[in-house]
Amino acid sequence: MKLVHRDIDKGQGAVTLVPEEPEDMWHAYNLIAEGDSVKSSTIRKVQIESATGSSTSSRVRTTLTITVETIDFDTQACMLRLKGRNIEENQHVKMGAYHTLDLELNRKFSLRKVEWDSIALERIEQACDPTKSADVAAVIMQEGLAHVCLITSSMTLIRAKIDVTIPRKRKGLVQQHEKGLAKFYEQVMQAILRHVNFDVVKCVLVASPGFVRDQFFDYMLQAAVKTDNKLLLDNKTKFMLVHASSGFKHSLKEVLQDAAVMSKICDTKAASEVKALQQFYAVLQAEPAKAFYGKGHVQRANEAQAIESLLISDRLFRCDDVKQRKEYVALVDAVREAGGEVRMFSSMHLSGEQLEQLTGIAAILRFPMPELEEEEEDEAEQE
């Protein structure tokens, strides 16, 4: 998503966006709510009267601003259809007249909200900053040359290029060759630490011809142990060593076509959601007083600042009830302020559908709250 203009102050204002990829339309669907105003160009059929009094119909392109009343998302065509009343003067459309706006890829639109909450602002940041959604990283390397890349579902970003001259391994120059390699590996390691966000990235591909990738990985782990770099040591299982024909960026294409790599990185975001849901079910079975679902129980656990991990469906933030949406936003903000983790599930994924069966909201607690279980039993008895 391209951010053309942003004018938001104290939770009020508007943004102008251009959806560039199919996933951007999903972000737009999650951003636009009933009651928002959207401005975009559209084609309207109008009646034109001639001097003689006869009229002809003609299709004209015009820009309209509507207050959104209904939202329809076509997942196959990746098109968003908004219906509402015109709220700005227009020579072709009367004030208050109903009109449908079709938001499409590469067509600019402006969105104005009465109140921009933290979830909506986070969604814009995520949609417009590819590094927020880049959950796969890759290091394509050969002796003396490396490219550090971030891969999103729609693009590949080269974040660093390391080019170091390494003395050839000749008789009497072995030590200089080793020193040159160590300098090169150190620079690659520093580039990974600088550009790879391990909180987001689920897999780091290290690809090279020969044994360069293995030598680099060994160097990195040894350096991490020496300097007690917990970030690298805790995330070493995320690294996957694979073959590439060279250290040039075009080799990334062949790496990503590898069947083993594809199975490893396939839908990594959805895979992490599945893992979180499995963890919830495991806790629910082993320690039921530490896992709850349903708005009431989760809110009471939040009041006790007991939530360690909140699982919540993005569908809840698209609800028509503004008051209810604000309650969910406040809940997410409160959990984060108390140091808890928030996992936003996509309702378009299987894991999101499973969470929907648990009311769309669940929590793993820091400590047991048996009193919530008792409340549940009391309510069941009263029924």
XYZ file of C-alpha atoms in Angstrom, residues 33-372:
340
model
C -15.853 1.030 8.668
C -19.486 2.126 8.395
C -19.774 5.851 9.083
C -16.375 6.659 7.540
C -16.236 8.932 4.515
C -14.396 7.756 1.400
C -13.422 9.892 -1.595
C -12.551 8.278 -4.925
C -13.012 8.660 -8.661
C -15.937 6.771 -10.183
C -17.928 6.487 -13.406
C -21.500 7.766 -13.282
C -24.244 7.599 -15.890
C -25.737 11.095 -16.376
C -28.495 12.621 -18.527
C -27.337 15.505 -20.745
C -29.960 17.848 -22.256
C -29.268 19.415 -25.643
C -30.350 22.931 -26.733
C -33.350 21.422 -28.524
C -34.608 19.815 -25.303
C -33.738 16.210 -26.149
C -31.676 14.281 -23.616
C -28.975 11.656 -23.998
C -27.304 9.537 -21.397
C -23.544 9.522 -21.090
C -20.978 7.921 -18.783
C -18.657 10.416 -17.105
C -15.771 10.031 -14.688
C -16.189 12.114 -11.566
C -14.881 12.243 -7.982
C -17.356 11.513 -5.198
C -17.211 11.485 -1.415
C -19.665 9.172 0.319
C -20.485 8.260 3.905
C -20.087 4.486 3.949
C -23.225 2.516 4.814
C -22.449 -0.947 3.410
C -19.133 -2.676 2.583
C -18.780 -5.640 0.256
C -15.407 -7.323 -0.325
C -14.958 -9.537 -3.396
C -12.011 -11.787 -2.498
C -11.791 -13.290 -6.009
C -11.637 -9.991 -7.901
C -9.843 -8.222 -5.008
C -12.306 -5.363 -5.246
C -14.024 -3.421 -2.503
C -17.538 -2.095 -3.099
C -18.762 0.718 -0.853
C -22.313 2.050 -0.855
C -23.443 5.287 0.757
C -24.772 8.829 0.327
C -22.910 11.607 -1.459
C -21.792 14.277 1.061
C -19.927 16.774 -1.179
C -21.166 19.114 -3.937
C -20.879 17.518 -7.377
C -22.160 18.685 -10.758
C -23.347 15.194 -11.709
C -24.613 13.782 -8.389
C -27.008 15.464 -5.978
C -26.176 15.837 -2.301
C -27.562 12.903 -0.353
C -27.978 10.681 -3.429
C -26.945 7.056 -3.061
C -23.902 5.880 -4.973
C -21.577 2.852 -5.077
C -17.814 3.315 -5.141
C -15.635 0.477 -6.404
C -12.133 0.593 -4.934
C -9.649 -1.126 -7.221
C -5.915 -1.767 -7.408
C -3.764 1.253 -8.345
C -6.678 3.673 -7.881
C -6.240 6.338 -5.223
C -8.806 6.838 -2.457
C -9.044 9.058 0.615
C -10.405 7.815 3.927
C -11.645 10.055 6.723
C -12.651 8.794 10.150
C -14.325 10.597 13.042
C -11.820 8.839 15.281
C -8.635 6.962 14.354
C -8.010 4.349 17.046
C -4.760 2.441 17.687
C -5.881 -0.619 15.675
C -6.644 1.452 12.541
C -3.337 3.363 12.818
C -1.472 0.080 13.280
C -3.182 -1.328 10.191
C -1.977 1.655 8.090
C 1.561 1.252 9.411
C 1.503 -2.467 8.634
C 0.048 -1.973 5.144
C 2.439 0.842 4.160
C 5.663 -0.460 5.751
C 6.631 -3.737 4.040
C 9.146 -4.573 6.795
C 6.212 -4.968 9.224
C 4.877 -7.897 7.237
C 8.153 -9.345 5.942
C 8.208 -12.618 7.831
C 10.904 -14.255 5.673
C 14.481 -12.974 5.320
C 17.192 -14.248 2.963
C 20.973 -13.928 2.774
C 22.267 -14.753 -0.715
C 26.052 -15.053 -0.589
C 29.320 -16.195 -2.107
C 32.882 -15.440 -0.983
C 33.132 -11.647 -0.674
C 29.570 -10.823 -1.817
C 26.250 -11.003 0.043
C 22.751 -9.551 -0.251
C 20.456 -9.360 2.801
C 16.801 -9.350 1.704
C 13.362 -9.156 3.309
C 10.561 -11.035 1.558
C 6.873 -10.146 1.888
C 4.041 -11.939 0.136
C 4.197 -9.325 -2.625
C 7.770 -8.046 -2.926
C 11.445 -8.557 -2.126
C 13.430 -5.735 -0.543
C 17.234 -5.657 -0.584
C 18.237 -4.157 2.742
C 22.035 -4.515 2.546
C 24.773 -5.383 0.058
C 28.129 -6.518 1.447
C 31.046 -6.492 -0.986
C 34.476 -7.302 0.506
C 37.708 -8.096 -1.350
C 39.151 -11.322 0.070
C 42.822 -12.222 -0.680
C 43.114 -15.454 -2.651
C 44.130 -18.609 -0.818
C 47.726 -18.805 -2.039
C 50.771 -20.330 -0.402
C 51.933 -17.994 2.373
C 48.700 -15.931 2.216
C 46.388 -18.383 3.987
C 46.232 -16.235 7.128
C 45.280 -13.139 5.127
C 42.594 -15.142 3.331
C 41.160 -16.308 6.695
C 41.225 -12.724 8.047
C 39.425 -11.455 4.933
C 36.739 -14.143 5.280
C 36.248 -13.342 8.989
C 35.843 -9.623 8.163
C 33.279 -10.505 5.462
C 31.309 -12.859 7.734
C 31.300 -10.252 10.507
C 29.801 -7.632 8.177
C 27.104 -10.067 6.995
C 26.251 -10.942 10.606
C 25.990 -7.259 11.555
C 23.714 -6.628 8.531
C 21.408 -9.451 9.700
C 21.268 -7.992 13.226
C 20.544 -4.522 11.819
C 17.880 -5.409 9.257
C 16.146 -8.621 10.393
C 13.398 -8.161 12.984
C 13.302 -11.579 14.662
C 9.988 -10.696 16.364
C 8.416 -10.693 12.887
C 10.677 -12.927 10.786
C 9.903 -16.639 11.075
C 12.561 -17.990 8.690
C 16.012 -16.785 7.522
C 17.268 -18.450 4.346
C 21.072 -18.553 3.977
C 21.948 -19.549 0.408
C 25.281 -19.929 -1.383
C 27.294 -22.123 -3.735
C 29.703 -24.603 -2.095
C 30.232 -24.482 1.669
C 30.147 -20.695 2.158
C 26.742 -20.808 3.906
C 27.910 -23.543 6.335
C 31.150 -21.687 7.150
C 29.242 -18.441 7.705
C 26.644 -20.127 9.932
C 29.409 -21.726 12.055
C 31.189 -18.350 12.324
C 27.953 -16.594 13.351
C 27.125 -19.133 16.087
C 30.675 -19.051 17.478
C 30.631 -15.237 17.506
C 27.186 -15.277 19.183
C 28.472 -17.610 21.933
C 31.606 -15.463 22.485
C 29.620 -12.204 22.747
C 26.623 -13.871 24.485
C 24.308 -12.603 21.734
C 21.006 -14.061 22.933
C 19.095 -12.713 19.913
C 21.028 -14.940 17.494
C 21.273 -17.909 19.879
C 17.522 -17.870 20.637
C 16.662 -17.667 16.933
C 19.242 -20.077 15.452
C 16.484 -22.595 14.613
C 14.960 -20.026 12.215
C 18.005 -20.264 9.911
C 17.737 -22.607 6.927
C 20.861 -23.366 4.833
C 20.165 -23.946 1.125
C 22.032 -24.032 -2.188
C 22.268 -21.075 -4.595
C 24.363 -20.772 -7.751
C 25.817 -17.357 -6.752
C 25.675 -14.487 -4.249
C 23.907 -12.204 -6.736
C 20.323 -11.195 -5.997
C 18.894 -12.988 -9.078
C 19.819 -16.302 -7.365
C 17.021 -15.657 -4.865
C 14.499 -16.704 -7.517
C 15.937 -20.244 -7.765
C 16.121 -20.466 -3.955
C 12.439 -19.605 -3.559
C 11.491 -22.217 -6.183
C 13.114 -24.985 -4.130
C 10.387 -27.365 -2.875
C 11.967 -27.732 0.599
C 12.189 -23.951 0.966
C 8.594 -23.489 -0.192
C 7.304 -25.964 2.379
C 9.324 -24.211 5.101
C 8.203 -20.653 4.346
C 4.693 -21.389 3.026
C 2.297 -18.985 4.715
C 4.546 -18.476 7.736
C 2.175 -15.929 9.290
C -0.706 -18.385 9.194
C 1.613 -21.108 10.547
C 2.421 -18.951 13.586
C -1.301 -18.385 14.155
C -1.894 -22.156 14.102
C 0.914 -22.612 16.649
C -0.596 -19.960 18.954
C -4.002 -21.634 18.755
C -2.452 -25.043 19.487
C -0.745 -23.544 22.540
C -4.105 -22.189 23.745
C -5.769 -25.613 23.372
C -2.840 -27.286 25.183
C -3.113 -24.892 28.141
C -6.920 -25.226 28.146
C -6.543 -28.986 28.484
C -3.642 -29.074 30.974
C -4.448 -25.999 33.100
C -8.042 -24.874 32.350
C -7.818 -22.082 34.965
C -5.137 -20.392 32.792
C -7.002 -20.364 29.449
C -10.331 -18.666 28.727
C -12.361 -17.557 25.721
C -15.349 -15.271 25.317
C -15.497 -11.507 25.777
C -16.688 -11.538 29.421
C -14.039 -13.891 30.808
C -11.216 -12.274 28.817
C -12.218 -8.790 29.995
C -12.264 -9.911 33.644
C -8.835 -11.508 33.207
C -7.614 -8.234 31.696
C -8.918 -6.264 34.714
C -6.634 -8.447 36.860
C -3.741 -7.784 34.384
C -3.494 -11.568 34.050
C -3.308 -11.864 30.234
C -0.021 -13.187 28.892
C -1.237 -13.775 25.339
C -4.412 -12.406 23.709
C -5.770 -14.122 20.581
C -8.271 -11.935 18.738
C -9.924 -12.067 15.308
C -9.698 -9.035 12.994
C -13.442 -9.522 12.328
C -14.225 -8.040 15.754
C -12.800 -4.693 14.620
C -15.134 -4.629 11.620
C -18.299 -4.849 13.737
C -21.071 -2.317 13.043
C -21.403 -1.414 16.732
C -18.948 1.471 17.321
C -19.163 1.062 21.099
C -18.260 -2.624 20.849
C -15.325 -1.912 18.528
C -14.015 0.669 21.020
C -14.211 -1.931 23.780
C -12.045 -4.353 21.769
C -9.551 -1.591 20.914
C -9.324 -0.631 24.603
C -8.791 -4.297 25.512
C -5.889 -4.659 23.034
C -4.286 -1.410 24.281
C -4.645 -2.508 27.929
C -3.092 -5.949 27.305
C -0.114 -4.356 25.549
C 0.338 -1.750 28.296
C 0.437 -4.557 30.880
C 3.216 -6.286 28.917
C 1.024 -8.947 27.303
C 1.314 -10.215 23.729
C -1.494 -9.581 21.213
C -1.946 -11.878 18.218
C -4.337 -10.573 15.580
C -5.825 -13.475 13.596
C -6.960 -13.082 9.996
C -10.530 -14.282 9.537
C -9.506 -15.327 6.008
C -7.192 -18.053 7.366
C -8.213 -21.456 8.714
C -6.798 -20.604 12.147
C -8.940 -17.440 12.179
C -12.028 -19.531 11.403
C -11.140 -21.858 14.320
C -10.815 -18.864 16.638
C -14.229 -17.681 15.408
C -15.678 -20.915 16.819
C -14.325 -19.784 20.207
C -16.186 -16.427 19.884
C -13.210 -14.786 18.118
C -11.407 -13.928 21.359
C -9.306 -16.049 23.728
C -6.492 -15.567 26.244
C -3.685 -17.494 27.909
C -3.137 -16.176 31.439
C 0.029 -15.522 33.446
C -1.471 -17.171 36.510
C -4.537 -19.364 37.178
C -7.881 -17.653 37.834
C -10.140 -20.487 39.128
C -12.733 -17.881 40.136
C -13.524 -17.393 36.414
